[in-house]
Tab-separated table of C-alpha atoms and ligand atoms in Angstrom:
chain	number	residue	atom	x	y	z
L	929	MET	CA	-38.401	20.269	16.662
L	930	ILE	CA	-35.949	19.155	14.014
L	931	HIS	CA	-33.243	16.729	15.092
L	932	VAL	CA	-30.013	16.608	13.116
L	933	ASN	CA	-27.915	13.589	12.251
L	934	THR	CA	-25.741	13.568	15.354
L	935	HIS	CA	-23.474	10.911	13.857
L	936	TYR	CA	-21.662	13.863	12.273
L	937	ARG	CA	-20.239	14.412	15.759
L	938	ASP	CA	-18.328	11.170	15.323
L	939	ILE	CA	-16.300	12.255	12.298
L	940	ALA	CA	-13.456	14.761	12.113
L	941	GLU	CA	-14.750	18.281	11.599
L	942	SER	CA	-12.940	18.619	8.281
L	943	TYR	CA	-12.349	16.099	5.463
L	944	LEU	CA	-8.672	15.076	5.275
L	945	PHE	CA	-7.925	16.824	1.981
L	946	SER	CA	-9.733	19.975	3.112
L	947	THR	CA	-7.530	20.073	6.215
L	948	VAL	CA	-4.408	19.714	4.061
L	949	ALA	CA	-5.656	22.435	1.691
L	950	LYS	CA	-6.305	24.803	4.614
L	951	LYS	CA	-2.824	24.244	6.027
L	952	VAL	CA	-1.235	24.873	2.622
L	953	ALA	CA	-3.334	28.028	2.101
L	954	ALA	CA	-2.167	29.334	5.492
L	955	PHE	CA	1.468	28.562	4.592
L	956	THR	CA	1.310	30.270	1.182
L	957	ALA	CA	-0.429	33.311	2.706
L	958	ALA	CA	2.370	33.587	5.274
L	959	HIS	CA	5.135	32.921	2.696
L	960	PRO	CA	3.909	34.379	-0.617
L	961	ASP	CA	7.407	34.163	-2.145
L	962	ARG	CA	7.967	30.475	-1.463
L	963	SER	CA	7.469	28.053	-4.347
L	964	VAL	CA	5.226	25.197	-3.250
L	965	ILE	CA	5.009	21.866	-5.110
L	966	ARG	CA	1.723	20.040	-4.519
L	967	MET	CA	1.899	16.265	-4.260
L	968	GLY	CA	-0.907	15.903	-1.736
L	969	ILE	CA	-4.346	15.206	-3.164
L	970	GLY	CA	-4.332	12.764	-6.069
L	971	ASP	CA	-5.509	15.247	-8.645
L	972	VAL	CA	-4.335	14.874	-12.231
L	973	THR	CA	-2.507	17.638	-14.086
L	974	ARG	CA	-2.238	16.493	-17.731
L	975	PRO	CA	-4.901	17.774	-20.147
L	976	LEU	CA	-7.717	15.614	-21.472
L	977	CYS	CA	-6.526	13.612	-24.468
L	978	PRO	CA	-7.363	14.781	-28.041
L	979	ALA	CA	-9.942	12.009	-28.644
L	980	VAL	CA	-11.875	13.184	-25.584
L	981	ILE	CA	-11.666	16.848	-26.561
L	982	GLU	CA	-12.930	16.041	-30.080
L	983	ALA	CA	-15.856	14.072	-28.636
L	984	LEU	CA	-16.685	16.939	-26.271
L	985	HIS	CA	-16.747	19.440	-29.141
L	986	ALA	CA	-18.904	17.156	-31.282
L	987	ALA	CA	-21.329	16.589	-28.385
L	988	VAL	CA	-21.622	20.328	-27.779
L	989	ASP	CA	-22.475	20.744	-31.474
L	990	ASP	CA	-25.124	18.004	-31.120
L	991	MET	CA	-26.745	19.978	-28.337
L	992	ALA	CA	-26.993	23.016	-30.637
L	993	THR	CA	-29.330	21.254	-33.061
L	994	ALA	CA	-32.929	20.143	-32.597
L	995	ALA	CA	-32.042	16.683	-33.906
L	996	GLY	CA	-28.971	16.235	-31.728
L	997	PHE	CA	-30.272	17.867	-28.562
L	998	HIS	CA	-30.444	15.682	-25.434
L	999	GLY	CA	-32.562	16.458	-22.385
L	1000	TYR	CA	-32.923	14.024	-19.495
L	1001	GLY	CA	-30.964	10.908	-20.303
L	1002	PRO	CA	-31.324	7.419	-18.870
L	1003	GLU	CA	-30.315	7.603	-15.196
L	1004	GLN	CA	-28.139	4.499	-15.609
L	1005	GLY	CA	-26.240	6.015	-18.542
L	1006	TYR	CA	-26.539	6.007	-22.313
L	1007	ASP	CA	-26.259	2.663	-24.065
L	1008	PHE	CA	-23.302	3.856	-26.151
L	1009	LEU	CA	-21.208	4.317	-22.982
L	1010	ARG	CA	-22.480	1.235	-21.164
L	1011	GLU	CA	-21.576	-0.822	-24.240
L	1012	ALA	CA	-18.120	0.771	-24.334
L	1013	VAL	CA	-17.554	-0.158	-20.671
L	1014	ARG	CA	-18.880	-3.658	-21.358
L	1015	GLY	CA	-16.356	-4.032	-24.179
L	1016	TYR	CA	-13.536	-2.855	-21.891
L	1017	TYR	CA	-14.385	-5.560	-19.332
L	1018	GLY	CA	-14.857	-8.102	-22.105
L	1019	GLU	CA	-11.270	-7.593	-23.244
L	1020	ARG	CA	-10.226	-8.893	-19.843
L	1021	GLY	CA	-12.530	-11.889	-20.055
L	1022	VAL	CA	-15.181	-10.396	-17.752
L	1023	SER	CA	-18.651	-10.767	-19.167
L	1024	LEU	CA	-21.245	-8.230	-17.990
L	1025	ALA	CA	-24.835	-7.602	-19.031
L	1026	PRO	CA	-25.460	-4.002	-20.158
L	1027	ASP	CA	-27.931	-3.431	-17.318
L	1028	GLU	CA	-25.278	-4.374	-14.752
L	1029	ILE	CA	-23.336	-1.211	-15.690
L	1030	PHE	CA	-24.364	2.122	-14.162
L	1031	ILE	CA	-22.699	5.323	-15.332
L	1032	SER	CA	-21.901	7.669	-12.437
L	1033	ASP	CA	-20.377	11.052	-11.802
L	1034	GLY	CA	-17.370	9.382	-10.188
L	1035	ALA	CA	-16.299	6.754	-7.694
L	1036	LYS	CA	-16.454	8.920	-4.584
L	1037	SER	CA	-20.167	9.731	-4.951
L	1038	ASP	CA	-21.187	6.156	-5.641
L	1039	LEU	CA	-19.060	4.772	-2.797
L	1040	GLY	CA	-21.233	6.860	-0.500
L	1041	ASN	CA	-24.512	6.450	-2.408
L	1042	LEU	CA	-24.305	2.646	-2.469
L	1043	LEU	CA	-24.821	2.616	1.272
L	1044	ASP	CA	-28.499	3.424	0.623
L	1045	LEU	CA	-28.834	-0.273	-0.211
L	1046	PHE	CA	-27.719	-1.548	3.168
L	1047	ASP	CA	-29.212	-1.630	6.632
L	1048	GLN	CA	-27.678	0.604	9.255
L	1049	ASN	CA	-26.995	-2.360	11.526
L	1050	ASN	CA	-24.410	-3.945	9.249
L	1051	THR	CA	-20.821	-4.088	10.453
L	1052	VAL	CA	-18.371	-2.468	8.061
L	1053	LEU	CA	-14.811	-3.715	7.651
L	1054	VAL	CA	-12.200	-1.416	6.158
L	1055	PRO	CA	-8.446	-1.727	5.931
L	1056	ASP	CA	-6.428	0.687	8.032
L	1057	PRO	CA	-4.923	2.867	6.510
L	1058	VAL	CA	-7.862	3.633	4.243
L	1059	TYR	CA	-9.342	6.179	1.829
L	1060	PRO	CA	-11.317	8.260	4.372
L	1061	VAL	CA	-14.532	8.259	2.311
L	1062	TYR	CA	-15.236	4.598	3.226
L	1063	VAL	CA	-15.127	5.358	6.930
L	1064	ASP	CA	-16.731	8.791	7.014
L	1065	THR	CA	-19.760	7.834	4.894
L	1066	ASN	CA	-20.519	4.897	7.176
L	1067	VAL	CA	-19.957	6.797	10.403
L	1068	MET	CA	-22.279	9.537	9.087
L	1069	ALA	CA	-24.920	6.834	8.677
L	1070	GLY	CA	-24.306	5.471	12.176
L	1071	ARG	CA	-22.771	2.162	11.128
L	1072	ARG	CA	-20.209	0.286	13.174
L	1073	VAL	CA	-16.801	0.295	11.485
L	1074	ILE	CA	-14.078	-2.217	12.291
L	1075	TYR	CA	-10.572	-2.324	10.857
L	1076	ALA	CA	-8.242	-4.822	9.216
L	1077	ASP	CA	-4.667	-3.885	10.009
L	1078	ALA	CA	-2.549	-3.095	6.975
L	1079	ASN	CA	1.096	-2.688	7.833
L	1080	GLU	CA	4.625	-3.432	6.736
L	1081	SER	CA	4.393	-7.043	7.902
L	1082	ASN	CA	1.505	-7.883	5.528
L	1083	GLY	CA	2.733	-5.576	2.763
L	1084	PHE	CA	-0.253	-3.289	3.492
L	1085	LEU	CA	-2.492	-6.039	2.074
L	1086	PRO	CA	-4.567	-7.502	4.919
L	1087	LEU	CA	-6.359	-10.805	4.382
L	1088	PRO	CA	-9.640	-11.885	5.991
L	1089	ASP	CA	-9.589	-13.113	9.558
L	1090	PRO	CA	-12.094	-15.985	9.803
L	1091	GLY	CA	-12.777	-15.008	13.428
L	1092	VAL	CA	-14.008	-11.536	12.437
L	1093	LYS	CA	-17.628	-11.082	11.383
L	1094	ALA	CA	-18.225	-8.286	8.871
L	1095	ASP	CA	-21.083	-7.559	6.481
L	1096	ILE	CA	-19.804	-4.781	4.222
L	1097	ILE	CA	-16.135	-4.956	3.256
L	1098	TYR	CA	-14.178	-2.338	1.342
L	1099	ILE	CA	-11.216	-3.284	-0.810
L	1100	CYS	CA	-9.216	-0.861	-2.914
L	1101	SER	CA	-6.612	-2.340	-5.242
L	1102	PRO	CA	-4.293	-0.788	-6.362
L	1103	ASN	CA	-4.660	0.739	-2.962
L	1104	ASN	CA	-5.182	4.303	-2.006
L	1105	PRO	CA	-3.202	5.400	-0.012
L	1106	THR	CA	-0.491	2.715	0.041
L	1107	GLY	CA	-0.189	1.758	-3.632
L	1108	ALA	CA	-0.132	-1.944	-2.655
L	1109	VAL	CA	-1.870	-4.310	-5.111
L	1110	TYR	CA	-3.634	-7.621	-4.348
L	1111	ASN	CA	-2.898	-10.621	-6.517
L	1112	LYS	CA	-5.612	-13.046	-7.637
L	1113	ALA	CA	-5.006	-15.579	-4.860
L	1114	GLN	CA	-5.312	-12.870	-2.213
L	1115	LEU	CA	-8.514	-11.484	-3.703
L	1116	LYS	CA	-9.892	-15.022	-3.867
L	1117	CYS	CA	-9.506	-15.194	-0.055
L	1118	TRP	CA	-11.726	-12.097	0.254
L	1119	VAL	CA	-14.294	-13.436	-2.212
L	1120	ASP	CA	-14.461	-16.765	-0.370
L	1121	TYR	CA	-14.828	-14.989	2.966
L	1122	ALA	CA	-17.652	-12.816	1.599
L	1123	VAL	CA	-19.500	-15.772	0.039
L	1124	ASP	CA	-19.127	-17.881	3.205
L	1125	ASN	CA	-20.343	-15.052	5.455
L	1126	GLY	CA	-23.068	-13.617	3.245
L	1127	ALA	CA	-21.109	-10.356	3.122
L	1128	ILE	CA	-20.748	-7.845	0.312
L	1129	LEU	CA	-17.423	-6.591	-1.062
L	1130	LEU	CA	-17.311	-3.006	-2.285
L	1131	PHE	CA	-14.343	-3.110	-4.636
L	1132	ASP	CA	-12.795	0.225	-5.543
L	1133	ALA	CA	-10.955	-0.162	-8.859
L	1134	ALA	CA	-10.272	3.547	-9.424
L	1135	TYR	CA	-6.544	2.922	-9.973
L	1136	GLU	CA	-6.788	-0.245	-12.104
L	1137	SER	CA	-5.326	1.402	-15.186
L	1138	PHE	CA	-1.989	1.859	-13.398
L	1139	ILE	CA	-1.414	-1.893	-13.209
L	1140	THR	CA	1.469	-2.985	-15.414
L	1141	ASP	CA	2.031	-6.556	-14.222
L	1142	PRO	CA	-0.114	-8.766	-16.523
L	1143	ASP	CA	-0.749	-11.241	-13.696
L	1144	LEU	CA	-2.396	-8.710	-11.385
L	1145	PRO	CA	-6.206	-8.431	-11.513
L	1146	HIS	CA	-7.822	-5.164	-12.615
L	1147	SER	CA	-11.337	-6.167	-11.628
L	1148	ILE	CA	-12.798	-8.224	-8.779
L	1149	TYR	CA	-14.820	-10.094	-11.415
L	1150	GLU	CA	-11.614	-11.733	-12.616
L	1151	ILE	CA	-11.992	-13.775	-9.434
L	1152	GLU	CA	-14.324	-16.768	-9.481
L	1153	GLY	CA	-17.369	-16.260	-7.250
L	1154	ALA	CA	-17.162	-12.443	-7.205
L	1155	ARG	CA	-20.414	-11.951	-9.107
L	1156	ARG	CA	-22.212	-13.381	-6.074
L	1157	CYS	CA	-20.628	-11.057	-3.518
L	1158	ALA	CA	-19.099	-7.923	-5.067
L	1159	ILE	CA	-20.006	-4.504	-6.378
L	1160	GLU	CA	-17.232	-2.724	-8.283
L	1161	VAL	CA	-16.798	1.027	-8.442
L	1162	CYS	CA	-14.526	2.621	-11.017
L	1163	SER	CA	-13.773	6.051	-12.344
L	1164	LEU	CA	-12.235	7.819	-15.309
L	1165	SER	CA	-10.703	10.428	-12.992
L	1166	LYS	CA	-7.268	8.883	-12.774
L	1167	THR	CA	-7.437	6.779	-15.953
L	1168	ALA	CA	-8.341	9.608	-18.295
L	1169	GLY	CA	-7.975	12.841	-16.344
L	1170	PHE	CA	-11.688	13.248	-15.531
L	1171	THR	CA	-11.270	14.636	-11.996
L	1172	GLY	CA	-12.899	17.875	-13.141
L	1173	THR	CA	-15.069	16.368	-15.887
L	1174	ARG	CA	-16.699	13.740	-13.623
L	1175	CYS	CA	-17.550	10.330	-14.973
L	1176	GLY	CA	-17.244	6.821	-13.606
L	1177	TYR	CA	-19.132	3.546	-13.537
L	1178	THR	CA	-20.432	1.095	-10.991
L	1179	ILE	CA	-21.031	-2.582	-11.659
L	1180	VAL	CA	-23.874	-4.245	-9.783
L	1181	PRO	CA	-24.233	-7.868	-10.962
L	1182	CYS	CA	-27.742	-9.322	-11.181
L	1183	ASP	CA	-26.551	-12.330	-9.114
L	1184	LEU	CA	-26.357	-10.227	-5.930
L	1185	VAL	CA	-29.414	-11.337	-3.996
L	1186	PHE	CA	-29.637	-10.780	-0.227
L	1187	ASP	CA	-32.727	-11.053	1.981
L	1188	GLY	CA	-34.527	-12.158	-1.200
L	1189	MET	CA	-33.851	-8.783	-2.813
L	1190	CYS	CA	-31.807	-8.150	-5.935
L	1191	LEU	CA	-29.249	-5.382	-5.411
L	1192	ASN	CA	-29.222	-4.576	-9.123
L	1193	LYS	CA	-32.957	-3.837	-9.041
L	1194	MET	CA	-32.601	-1.868	-5.811
L	1195	TRP	CA	-29.745	0.206	-7.245
L	1196	THR	CA	-31.777	0.878	-10.404
L	1197	ARG	CA	-34.645	2.034	-8.198
L	1198	ARG	CA	-32.301	4.200	-6.136
L	1199	GLN	CA	-30.635	5.802	-9.143
L	1200	THR	CA	-33.865	6.486	-11.036
L	1201	THR	CA	-35.212	8.169	-7.905
L	1202	LYS	CA	-32.208	10.151	-6.700
L	1203	PHE	CA	-30.014	10.705	-9.765
L	1204	ASN	CA	-30.629	12.263	-13.167
L	1205	GLY	CA	-27.620	10.805	-14.890
L	1206	VAL	CA	-24.316	12.167	-16.134
L	1207	PRO	CA	-24.526	14.910	-18.806
L	1208	TYR	CA	-24.733	13.668	-22.401
L	1209	ILE	CA	-21.668	15.725	-23.317
L	1210	VAL	CA	-19.584	14.099	-20.586
L	1211	GLN	CA	-20.757	10.605	-21.496
L	1212	ARG	CA	-19.739	11.191	-25.124
L	1213	ALA	CA	-16.317	12.292	-23.857
L	1214	ALA	CA	-16.098	9.191	-21.657
L	1215	ALA	CA	-17.020	6.896	-24.554
L	1216	ALA	CA	-14.079	8.334	-26.517
L	1217	VAL	CA	-11.720	7.004	-23.807
L	1218	PHE	CA	-12.695	3.448	-24.769
L	1219	THR	CA	-12.014	3.825	-28.506
L	1220	PRO	CA	-8.689	2.404	-29.774
L	1221	GLU	CA	-7.390	5.960	-30.302
L	1222	GLY	CA	-8.623	7.061	-26.869
L	1223	GLN	CA	-6.980	4.068	-25.225
L	1224	ARG	CA	-3.694	4.766	-26.987
L	1225	GLN	CA	-3.782	8.395	-25.894
L	1226	VAL	CA	-4.732	7.815	-22.248
L	1227	ARG	CA	-1.970	5.215	-22.017
L	1228	GLU	CA	0.526	7.900	-23.046
L	1229	THR	CA	-0.655	10.054	-20.160
L	1230	LEU	CA	-0.530	7.129	-17.754
L	1231	ALA	CA	3.043	6.490	-18.896
L	1232	TYR	CA	3.882	10.118	-18.081
L	1233	TYR	CA	2.642	9.649	-14.493
L	1234	ARG	CA	4.450	6.319	-14.245
L	1235	ARG	CA	7.700	8.045	-15.184
L	1236	ASN	CA	7.063	10.501	-12.329
L	1237	ALA	CA	6.524	7.580	-9.964
L	1238	ALA	CA	9.802	6.046	-11.171
L	1239	VAL	CA	11.643	9.310	-10.457
L	1240	MET	CA	10.164	9.330	-6.956
L	1241	THR	CA	10.958	5.716	-6.128
L	1242	ALA	CA	14.486	6.039	-7.567
L	1243	ALA	CA	15.092	9.006	-5.258
L	1244	PHE	CA	13.790	7.062	-2.251
L	1245	ASP	CA	15.945	4.063	-3.215
L	1246	GLU	CA	18.955	6.330	-3.298
L	1247	MET	CA	18.036	7.889	0.065
L	1248	GLY	CA	17.435	4.453	1.603
L	1249	VAL	CA	13.842	5.327	2.519
L	1250	TRP	CA	11.385	2.430	2.941
L	1251	TYR	CA	8.352	2.729	0.644
L	1252	THR	CA	5.623	0.790	-1.092
L	1253	GLY	CA	3.577	1.632	-4.209
L	1254	GLY	CA	4.754	3.624	-7.200
L	1255	LYS	CA	4.841	0.530	-9.436
L	1256	SER	CA	1.240	-0.271	-10.337
L	1257	SER	CA	0.035	2.841	-8.592
L	1258	PRO	CA	0.338	6.636	-8.783
L	1259	TYR	CA	0.947	6.771	-5.021
L	1260	VAL	CA	4.220	6.302	-3.188
L	1261	TRP	CA	3.766	5.508	0.505
L	1262	PHE	CA	6.892	5.852	2.590
L	1263	ARG	CA	8.074	5.836	6.164
L	1264	CYS	CA	8.681	9.326	7.564
L	1265	PRO	CA	12.392	9.869	8.063
L	1266	GLY	CA	13.867	10.007	11.545
L	1267	GLY	CA	10.818	8.359	13.119
L	1268	MET	CA	8.844	11.599	12.740
L	1269	ASP	CA	5.076	11.405	13.049
L	1270	SER	CA	3.091	12.088	9.883
L	1271	TRP	CA	1.755	15.551	10.655
L	1272	ALA	CA	5.124	16.693	12.044
L	1273	PHE	CA	6.725	15.518	8.803
L	1274	PHE	CA	4.002	17.280	6.797
L	1275	ASP	CA	4.970	20.574	8.472
L	1276	ARG	CA	8.715	19.937	8.122
L	1277	LEU	CA	8.428	19.003	4.457
L	1278	LEU	CA	6.365	22.086	3.701
L	1279	GLU	CA	8.582	24.450	5.673
L	1280	THR	CA	11.970	23.127	4.584
L	1281	ALA	CA	11.299	21.851	1.044
L	1282	GLY	CA	8.056	23.570	0.047
L	1283	VAL	CA	6.561	20.178	-0.850
L	1284	VAL	CA	2.989	19.209	0.032
L	1285	GLY	CA	2.101	15.589	0.692
L	1286	THR	CA	-0.566	13.756	2.651
L	1287	PRO	CA	0.163	12.586	6.201
L	1288	GLY	CA	-0.369	8.855	6.604
L	1289	ALA	CA	-2.139	9.388	9.943
L	1290	GLY	CA	-4.961	11.064	8.012
L	1291	PHE	CA	-5.758	7.632	6.546
L	1292	GLY	CA	-5.943	5.832	9.874
L	1293	ARG	CA	-4.064	4.679	12.953
L	1294	ASN	CA	-1.692	2.421	10.986
L	1295	GLY	CA	-0.786	5.342	8.734
L	1296	GLU	CA	0.930	7.124	11.607
L	1297	GLY	CA	4.629	7.508	10.825
L	1298	PHE	CA	3.993	7.192	7.064
L	1299	PHE	CA	3.459	9.692	4.295
L	1300	ARG	CA	1.924	9.688	0.791
L	1301	LEU	CA	3.108	11.530	-2.322
L	1302	THR	CA	1.339	11.413	-5.670
L	1303	ALA	CA	2.870	11.012	-9.105
L	1304	PHE	CA	0.118	13.062	-10.778
L	1305	GLY	CA	2.180	16.246	-10.962
L	1306	ASP	CA	4.171	17.935	-13.668
L	1307	ALA	CA	7.349	15.970	-14.492
L	1308	ASP	CA	9.765	18.866	-13.915
L	1309	LYS	CA	8.101	19.773	-10.633
L	1310	THR	CA	8.178	16.150	-9.497
L	1311	ALA	CA	11.904	15.936	-10.199
L	1312	GLU	CA	12.414	19.279	-8.445
L	1313	ALA	CA	10.419	18.096	-5.406
L	1314	MET	CA	12.531	14.960	-5.073
L	1315	GLU	CA	15.680	17.038	-5.394
L	1316	ARG	CA	14.468	19.334	-2.617
L	1317	ILE	CA	13.650	16.333	-0.418
L	1318	ARG	CA	17.103	14.875	-1.066
L	1319	LYS	CA	18.783	18.192	-0.216
L	1320	ALA	CA	16.674	18.645	2.936
L	1321	ALA	CA	18.277	15.414	4.214
L	1322	PHE	CA	15.708	14.949	6.965
M	1617	MLT	C1	-6.775	11.104	-3.064
M	1617	MLT	O1	-5.911	11.954	-3.105
M	1617	MLT	O2	-6.792	10.197	-2.227
M	1617	MLT	C2	-7.830	11.136	-4.100
M	1617	MLT	O3	-7.625	12.150	-5.005
M	1617	MLT	C3	-9.110	11.326	-3.495
M	1617	MLT	C4	-10.215	11.062	-4.456
M	1617	MLT	O4	-10.031	10.463	-5.511
M	1617	MLT	O5	-11.315	11.447	-4.088
């Protein structure tokens, strides 16, 4: 008789953003005339930039000719894109070998897929609050998950506790959901902890392009020692509007050797076995992001979202609401007014202001009493949402 993976009993029945979507669908069905502004899931709204669209068209034309047609590509990604990513890291002084770069269909998939490399008996350390994918993928696999408290007192940036033993550690900076960003000295503490304990850091850099402060690190490899203990996962979803186009990259340095096995070789073996690569057309589009013109254009879009974030934080400043994020991050994380709990505030905000956000409690125990709004919306709608929140005077 077949036995199922009963670890699925240990996770919530529905993924956080599916639960939010269901609640919003029920509200709009019950109130078809109400205008609802969505600032919940961090999905982008601006179109792909012209350089990307041109590359997509050209790649489609390639596929229409015998000479330009592409069938199965290299599972790790085409050289033209791996070189473009290598150049991007190089500009920041991070030197990577081309075969350390693996093109993916996005950060979320690889954050789960990478767990194929690790034994089930490892202990996983995640910050709380946390992007739910880190927890759910490990619980599904039956791993033990422990938490590092992120709260107002540490600026939502927990540091390693030498008394805690962990094997797989997730770090997301700029952080989802809180928008808090680690500086180099803080990341060095995590790298040192990982090296000293033979642990691996899974560094989620999906929001790196929102960093404006030149002193803040975009990549874990800006920190000395990281090549010996860290895998980095990044995505073009938020940087270049690829949430629906799907392309990202994962860096697995050749120096990562545990139990006498090289993680880079293992990941190559895993990808060649279980993945057929990202479509040629999409990789051409992704490569256009790294051209000078592409970079100029995506920065314009990032500036648009940053202006939204500034509108949001200015409104919270005026209302005297405590928040973090919104500076080097598209997320603003704030304390629910009147001591309301997160889901109660979710309902109140939707009912009174017609604004959808994400309840902090959905990201973990320490998220209770907090709430997340994204700056990825339309500028007019963002301003309108903040006006409605101000008027609602919770
Ligand atoms: C979020 O809203 O946290 C993100 O959009 C989720 C994701 O990138 O998968």
